[in-house]
Short mmCIF file of C-alpha atoms in Angstrom, two decimals:
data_model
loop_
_atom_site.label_atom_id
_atom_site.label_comp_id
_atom_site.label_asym_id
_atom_site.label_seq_id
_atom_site.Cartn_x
_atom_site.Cartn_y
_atom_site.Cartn_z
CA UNK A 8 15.98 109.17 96.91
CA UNK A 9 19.01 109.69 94.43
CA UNK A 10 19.46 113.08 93.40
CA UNK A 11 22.09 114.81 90.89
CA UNK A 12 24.80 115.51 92.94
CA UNK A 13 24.62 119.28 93.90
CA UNK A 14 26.27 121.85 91.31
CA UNK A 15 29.29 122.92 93.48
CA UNK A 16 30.47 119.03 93.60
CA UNK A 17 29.79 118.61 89.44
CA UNK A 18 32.07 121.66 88.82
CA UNK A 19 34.79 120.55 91.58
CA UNK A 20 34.60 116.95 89.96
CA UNK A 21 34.85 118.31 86.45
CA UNK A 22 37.95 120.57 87.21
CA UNK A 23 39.55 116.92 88.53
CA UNK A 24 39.76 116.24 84.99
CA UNK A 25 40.00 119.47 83.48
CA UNK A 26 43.30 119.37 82.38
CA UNK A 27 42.81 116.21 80.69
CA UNK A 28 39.71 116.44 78.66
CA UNK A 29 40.64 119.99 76.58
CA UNK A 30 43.10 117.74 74.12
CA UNK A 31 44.06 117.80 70.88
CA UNK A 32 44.56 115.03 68.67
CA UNK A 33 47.50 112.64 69.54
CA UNK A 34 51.09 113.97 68.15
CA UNK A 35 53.76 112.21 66.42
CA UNK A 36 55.72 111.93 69.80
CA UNK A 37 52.68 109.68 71.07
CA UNK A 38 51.61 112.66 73.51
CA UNK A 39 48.46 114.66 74.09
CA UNK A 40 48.43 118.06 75.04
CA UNK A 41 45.85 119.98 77.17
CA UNK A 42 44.62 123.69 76.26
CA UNK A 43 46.77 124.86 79.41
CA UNK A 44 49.84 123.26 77.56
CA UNK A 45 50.53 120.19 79.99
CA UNK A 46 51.18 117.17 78.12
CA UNK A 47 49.71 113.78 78.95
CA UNK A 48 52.17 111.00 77.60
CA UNK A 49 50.54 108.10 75.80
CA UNK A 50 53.11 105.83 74.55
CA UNK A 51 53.92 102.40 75.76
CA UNK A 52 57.28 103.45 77.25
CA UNK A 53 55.95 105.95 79.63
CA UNK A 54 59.10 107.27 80.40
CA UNK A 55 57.26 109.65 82.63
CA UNK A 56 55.65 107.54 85.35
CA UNK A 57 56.07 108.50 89.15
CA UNK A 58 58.04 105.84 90.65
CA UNK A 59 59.13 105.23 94.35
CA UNK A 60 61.63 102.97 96.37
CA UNK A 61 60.93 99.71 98.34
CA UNK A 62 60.34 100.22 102.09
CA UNK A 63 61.59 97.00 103.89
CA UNK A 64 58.79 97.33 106.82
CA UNK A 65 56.05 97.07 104.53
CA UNK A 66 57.59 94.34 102.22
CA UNK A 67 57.90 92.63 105.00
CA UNK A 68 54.26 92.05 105.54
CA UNK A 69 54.13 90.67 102.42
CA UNK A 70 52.93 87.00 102.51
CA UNK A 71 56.15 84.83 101.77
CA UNK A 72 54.41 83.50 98.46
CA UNK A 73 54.09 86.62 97.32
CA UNK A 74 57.59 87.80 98.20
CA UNK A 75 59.51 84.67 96.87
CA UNK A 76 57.63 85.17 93.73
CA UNK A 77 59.18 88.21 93.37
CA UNK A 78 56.04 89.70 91.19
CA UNK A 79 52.77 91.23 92.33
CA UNK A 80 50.10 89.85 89.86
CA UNK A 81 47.76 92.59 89.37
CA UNK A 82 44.60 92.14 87.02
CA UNK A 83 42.38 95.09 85.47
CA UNK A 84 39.79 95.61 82.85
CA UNK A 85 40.63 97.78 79.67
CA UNK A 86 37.11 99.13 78.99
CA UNK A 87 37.31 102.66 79.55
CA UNK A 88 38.18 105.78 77.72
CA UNK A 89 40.72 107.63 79.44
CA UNK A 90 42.22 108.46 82.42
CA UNK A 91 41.83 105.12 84.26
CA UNK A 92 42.92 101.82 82.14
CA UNK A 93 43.30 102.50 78.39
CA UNK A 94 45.78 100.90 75.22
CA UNK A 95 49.05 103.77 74.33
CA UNK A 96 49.12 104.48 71.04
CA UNK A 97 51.11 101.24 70.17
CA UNK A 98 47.60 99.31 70.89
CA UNK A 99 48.95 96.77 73.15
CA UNK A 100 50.54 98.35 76.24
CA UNK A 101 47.90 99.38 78.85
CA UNK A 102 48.65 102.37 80.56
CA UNK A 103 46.60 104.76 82.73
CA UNK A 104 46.12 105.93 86.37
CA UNK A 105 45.09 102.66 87.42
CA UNK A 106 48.43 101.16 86.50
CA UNK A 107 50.38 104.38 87.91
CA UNK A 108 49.07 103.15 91.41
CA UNK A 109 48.96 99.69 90.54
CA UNK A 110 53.23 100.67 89.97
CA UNK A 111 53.32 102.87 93.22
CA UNK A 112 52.31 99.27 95.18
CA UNK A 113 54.84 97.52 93.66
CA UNK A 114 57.48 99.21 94.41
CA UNK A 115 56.88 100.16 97.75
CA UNK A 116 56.21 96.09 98.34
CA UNK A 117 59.75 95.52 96.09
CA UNK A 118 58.02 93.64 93.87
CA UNK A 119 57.79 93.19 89.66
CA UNK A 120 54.95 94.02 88.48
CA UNK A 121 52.91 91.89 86.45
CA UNK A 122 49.86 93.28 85.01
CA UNK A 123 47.07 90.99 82.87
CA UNK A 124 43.94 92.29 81.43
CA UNK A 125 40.42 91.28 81.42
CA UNK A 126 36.87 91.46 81.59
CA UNK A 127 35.13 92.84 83.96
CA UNK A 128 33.54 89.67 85.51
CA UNK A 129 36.79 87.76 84.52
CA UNK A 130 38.90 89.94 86.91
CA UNK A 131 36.76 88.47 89.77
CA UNK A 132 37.29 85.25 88.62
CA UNK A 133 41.02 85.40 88.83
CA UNK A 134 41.33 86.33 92.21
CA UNK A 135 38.78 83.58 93.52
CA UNK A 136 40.83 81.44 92.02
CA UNK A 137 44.33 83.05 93.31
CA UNK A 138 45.86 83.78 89.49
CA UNK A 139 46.58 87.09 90.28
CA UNK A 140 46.87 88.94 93.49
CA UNK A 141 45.02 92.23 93.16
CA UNK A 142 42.60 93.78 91.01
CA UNK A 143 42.96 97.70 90.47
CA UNK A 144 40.37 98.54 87.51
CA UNK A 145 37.97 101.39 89.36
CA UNK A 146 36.31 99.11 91.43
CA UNK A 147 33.62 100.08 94.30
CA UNK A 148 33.31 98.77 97.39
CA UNK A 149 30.21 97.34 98.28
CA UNK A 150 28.80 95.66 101.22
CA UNK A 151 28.40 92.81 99.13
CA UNK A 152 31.69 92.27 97.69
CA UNK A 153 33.25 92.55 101.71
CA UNK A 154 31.82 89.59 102.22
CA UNK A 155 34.56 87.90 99.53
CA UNK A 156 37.04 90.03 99.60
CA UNK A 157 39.26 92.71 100.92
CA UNK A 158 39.71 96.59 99.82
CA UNK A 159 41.91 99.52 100.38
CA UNK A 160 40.79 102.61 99.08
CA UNK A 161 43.16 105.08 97.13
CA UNK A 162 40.49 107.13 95.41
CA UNK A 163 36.93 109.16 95.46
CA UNK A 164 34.24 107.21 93.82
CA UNK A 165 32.06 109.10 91.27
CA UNK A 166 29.42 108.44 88.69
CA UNK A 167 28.01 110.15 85.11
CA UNK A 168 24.68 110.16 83.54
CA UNK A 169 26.09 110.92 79.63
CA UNK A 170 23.58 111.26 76.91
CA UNK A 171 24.17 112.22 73.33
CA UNK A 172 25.07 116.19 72.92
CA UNK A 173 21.78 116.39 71.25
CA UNK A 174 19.42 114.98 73.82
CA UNK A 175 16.59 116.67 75.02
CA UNK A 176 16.44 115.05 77.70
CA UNK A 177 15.75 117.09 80.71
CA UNK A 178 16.93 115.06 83.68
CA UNK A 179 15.95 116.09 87.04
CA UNK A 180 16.15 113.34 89.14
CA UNK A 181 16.07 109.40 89.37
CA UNK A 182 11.87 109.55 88.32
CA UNK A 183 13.50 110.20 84.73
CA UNK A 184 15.40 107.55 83.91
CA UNK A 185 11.47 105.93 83.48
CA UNK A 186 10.62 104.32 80.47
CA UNK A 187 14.67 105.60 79.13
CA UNK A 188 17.30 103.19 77.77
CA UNK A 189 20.44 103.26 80.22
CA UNK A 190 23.43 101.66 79.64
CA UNK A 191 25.82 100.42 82.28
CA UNK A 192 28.58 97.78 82.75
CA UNK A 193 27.40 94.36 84.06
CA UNK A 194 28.15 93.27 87.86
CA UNK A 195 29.69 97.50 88.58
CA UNK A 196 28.27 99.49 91.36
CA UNK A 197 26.45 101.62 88.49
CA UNK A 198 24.21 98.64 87.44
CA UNK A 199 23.57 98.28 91.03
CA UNK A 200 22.46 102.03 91.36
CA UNK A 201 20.17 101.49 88.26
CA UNK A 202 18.70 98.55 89.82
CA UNK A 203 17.48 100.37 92.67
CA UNK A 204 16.44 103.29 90.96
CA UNK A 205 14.32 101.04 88.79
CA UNK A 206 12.45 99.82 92.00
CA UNK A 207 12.04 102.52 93.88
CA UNK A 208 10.31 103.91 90.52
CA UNK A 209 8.00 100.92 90.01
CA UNK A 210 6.88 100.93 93.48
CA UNK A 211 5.51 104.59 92.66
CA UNK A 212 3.89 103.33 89.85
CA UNK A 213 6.85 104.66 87.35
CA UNK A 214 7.67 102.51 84.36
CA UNK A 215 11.05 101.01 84.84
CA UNK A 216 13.92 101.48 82.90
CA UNK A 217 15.42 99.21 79.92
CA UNK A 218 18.96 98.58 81.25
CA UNK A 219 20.90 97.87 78.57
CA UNK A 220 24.46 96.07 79.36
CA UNK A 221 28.17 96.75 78.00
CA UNK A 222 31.34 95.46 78.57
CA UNK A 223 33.47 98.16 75.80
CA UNK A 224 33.73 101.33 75.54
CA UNK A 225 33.83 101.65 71.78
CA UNK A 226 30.45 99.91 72.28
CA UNK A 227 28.28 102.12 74.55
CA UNK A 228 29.35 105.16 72.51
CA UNK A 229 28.31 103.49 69.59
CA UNK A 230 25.05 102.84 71.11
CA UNK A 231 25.19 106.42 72.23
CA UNK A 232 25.76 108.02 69.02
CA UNK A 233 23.20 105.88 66.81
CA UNK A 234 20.30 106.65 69.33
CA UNK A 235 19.90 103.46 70.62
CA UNK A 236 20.02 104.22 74.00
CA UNK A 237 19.35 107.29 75.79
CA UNK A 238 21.72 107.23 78.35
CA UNK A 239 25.08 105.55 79.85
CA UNK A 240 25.97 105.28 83.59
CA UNK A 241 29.69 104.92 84.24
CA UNK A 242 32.95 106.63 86.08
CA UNK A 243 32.81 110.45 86.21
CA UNK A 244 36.62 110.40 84.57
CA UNK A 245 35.63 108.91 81.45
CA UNK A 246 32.91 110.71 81.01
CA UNK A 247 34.22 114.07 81.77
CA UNK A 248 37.32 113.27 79.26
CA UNK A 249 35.00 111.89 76.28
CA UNK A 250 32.18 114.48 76.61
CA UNK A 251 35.00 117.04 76.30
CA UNK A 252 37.37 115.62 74.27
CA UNK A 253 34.74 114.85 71.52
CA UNK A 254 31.76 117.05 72.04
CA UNK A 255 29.27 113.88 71.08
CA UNK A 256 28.08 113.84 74.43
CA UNK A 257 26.99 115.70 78.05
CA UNK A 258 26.98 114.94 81.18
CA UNK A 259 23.29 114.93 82.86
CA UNK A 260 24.24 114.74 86.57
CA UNK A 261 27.07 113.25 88.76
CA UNK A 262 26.55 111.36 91.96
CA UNK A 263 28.51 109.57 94.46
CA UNK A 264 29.45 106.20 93.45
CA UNK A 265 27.86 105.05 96.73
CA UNK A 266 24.79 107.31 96.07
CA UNK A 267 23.99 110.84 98.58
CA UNK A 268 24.37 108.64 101.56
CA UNK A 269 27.68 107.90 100.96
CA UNK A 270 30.87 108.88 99.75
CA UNK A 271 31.68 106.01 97.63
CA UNK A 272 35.43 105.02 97.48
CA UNK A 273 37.34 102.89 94.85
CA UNK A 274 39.69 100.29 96.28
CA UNK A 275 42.26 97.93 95.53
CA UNK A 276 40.63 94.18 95.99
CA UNK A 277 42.18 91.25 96.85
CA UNK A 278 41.25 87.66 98.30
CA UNK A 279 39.85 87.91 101.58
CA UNK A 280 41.81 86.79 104.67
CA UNK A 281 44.63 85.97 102.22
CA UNK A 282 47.21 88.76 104.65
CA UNK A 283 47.54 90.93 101.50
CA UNK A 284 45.48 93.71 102.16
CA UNK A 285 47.30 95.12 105.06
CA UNK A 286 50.18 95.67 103.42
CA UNK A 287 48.49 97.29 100.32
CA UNK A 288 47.07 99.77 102.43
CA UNK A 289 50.53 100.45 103.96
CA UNK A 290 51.66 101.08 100.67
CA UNK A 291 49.22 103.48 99.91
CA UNK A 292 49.44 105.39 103.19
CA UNK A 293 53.10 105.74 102.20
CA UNK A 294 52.95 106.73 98.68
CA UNK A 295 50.56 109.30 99.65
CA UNK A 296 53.04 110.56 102.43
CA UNK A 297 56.13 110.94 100.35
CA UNK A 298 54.08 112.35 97.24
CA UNK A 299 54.38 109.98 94.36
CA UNK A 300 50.75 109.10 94.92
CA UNK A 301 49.25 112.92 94.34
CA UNK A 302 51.79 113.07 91.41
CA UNK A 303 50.47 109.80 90.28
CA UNK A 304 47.41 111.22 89.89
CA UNK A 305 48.03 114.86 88.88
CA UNK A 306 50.04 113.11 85.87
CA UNK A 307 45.97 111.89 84.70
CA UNK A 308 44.22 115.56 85.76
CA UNK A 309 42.70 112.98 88.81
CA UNK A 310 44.36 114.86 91.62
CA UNK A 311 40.62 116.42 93.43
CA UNK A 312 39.82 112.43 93.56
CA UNK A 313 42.79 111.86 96.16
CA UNK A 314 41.93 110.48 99.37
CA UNK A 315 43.77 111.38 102.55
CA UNK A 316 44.75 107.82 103.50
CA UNK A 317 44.10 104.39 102.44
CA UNK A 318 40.68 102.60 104.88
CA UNK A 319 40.76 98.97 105.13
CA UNK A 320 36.95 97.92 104.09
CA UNK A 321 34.91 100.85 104.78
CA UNK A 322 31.27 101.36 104.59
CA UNK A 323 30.59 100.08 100.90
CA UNK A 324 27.82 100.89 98.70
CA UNK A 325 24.39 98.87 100.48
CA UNK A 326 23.27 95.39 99.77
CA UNK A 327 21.19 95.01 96.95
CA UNK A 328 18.47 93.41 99.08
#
């Protein structure tokens, strides 16, 4: 059974973010500043991103497309509320943690990045069909996905149940999402966790749970807000930064991405067999050795969501059958 993760790991996960979700409105000098004083920069320019240098061994095992290109071609959704993929204050430049590492791998490969955005599904679709190289957008890795494609993990997985501030809602355990309105994003690991709760409830007799499906942000908190659903499932980060940052919502319970199980783990994702993967990993592994990688993610208050190195497919959240 899925349980709220236990209280000790909800505090340790909400002190990940800490820094970032006790903001003030957005200054003329396109920065935010936390109650501690640090200041999280949110213009296009980001003059402030952790950078590193190309390491010839690991270019090297690059695929020679790839490196006579010149450019990595890295895809990501822009759904979420901060820290993870989000527009600057200019409304156009995506910035976030997800693109800090997206940079990291880059550079260490000595290639130009090129970032495009998406949809969620749509990110999927360019990769099958070899548009763009990696996708780096928060994503999960499942036993199902391994089967078309290849991951390297560079941080902790973790989930939110957020409800309005004003719910009464006392959530105990999955038995309560019965008969509720959830929210989730179609085709994520979340959706797959509601799935599953959903049967495990019918088949005690439970009424199931009305899963309700967004792709925007802007749209579940809407939805939120106006009471017409009870609940949304989605990454810990956001969750932590928007309950905070504008008190219209709380977080229920957290749980492992992968469910108690299983620590789940969000990767970067590429084409399988393609002879990309091992060199992403590489990267990683390196980034995290000479520091940029913890400053990467200190830089978004994500620095309790490091991982100590970057796994090549791992044990991924279960089949859905």
């Amino acid at each position: 059974m899925f349980r709220p993760r236990r209280a000790s790991l909800v505090l340790s996960l909400a002190a990940a973010v800490t820094l970032l979700v006790s903001c003030s409105e957005p200054t003329v000098d396109d920065t935010l500043t936390a109650a501690n004083g640090q200041v999280f920069d949110l213009s296009a320019e980001q003059e402030g991103r952790i950078r590193t240098e190309r390491v010839d061994a690991i270019a090297a095992l690059v695929p020679a497309p790839i490196r006579d290109r010149g450019t990595l071609r890295v895809t990501g959704s822009v759904n979420s509320t901060p820290p993870l993929g989000f527009y600057a204050t200019d409304n156009a430049t995506v910035i976030g943690s997800e693109v800090d590492i997206a940079q990291l791998i880059a550079d260490v490969l000595g290639l130009r990045l090129d970032r495009s955005s998406a949809d969620w599904a749509q990110n999927f679709v360019s990769i099958d069909s070899g548009q763009t190289d990696l996708f780096i957008s928060n994503v999960t890795v499942t036993e199902e996905r391994k089967d078309k494609y290849d991951f390297a993990t560079y941080r902790l997985d973790n989930l939110a149940l957020e409800a309005p501030t004003d719910s009464g809602w006392a959530y105990r355990d999955r038995k309560d999402i019965a008969g509720k309105r959830i929210g989730v994003s179609s085709g994520t690991n979340q959706e797959q966790l509601l799935v599953d709760w959903n049967a495990r409830n019918v088949a005690e007799g439970l009424a199931p749970a009305q899963i309700v499906y967004y792709q925007n942000s802007s749209d579940y908190y809407l939805a939120l807000s106006s009471g017409r659903i009870d609940g949304y499932l989605g990454p810990n980060p956001s969750a932590v930064y928007h309950s905070a940052s504008t008190k219209e919502t709380k977080i229920l319970a957290t749980y492992s991405g992968a469910g108690d199980a299983l620590q789940g783990e969000i990767a970067v994702l590429t084409k399988k067999d393609n002879g990309l993967i091992g060199a992403v990993a590489k990267a990683i592994d390196h980034v995290i050795a000479d520091g940029s990688y913890r400053k990467a993610l200190d830089r978004w208050g994500l620095g309790e969501e490091a991982v100590e190195s970057s796994e090549i497919n791992p044990p991924g959240l279960p089949r859905t059958s």
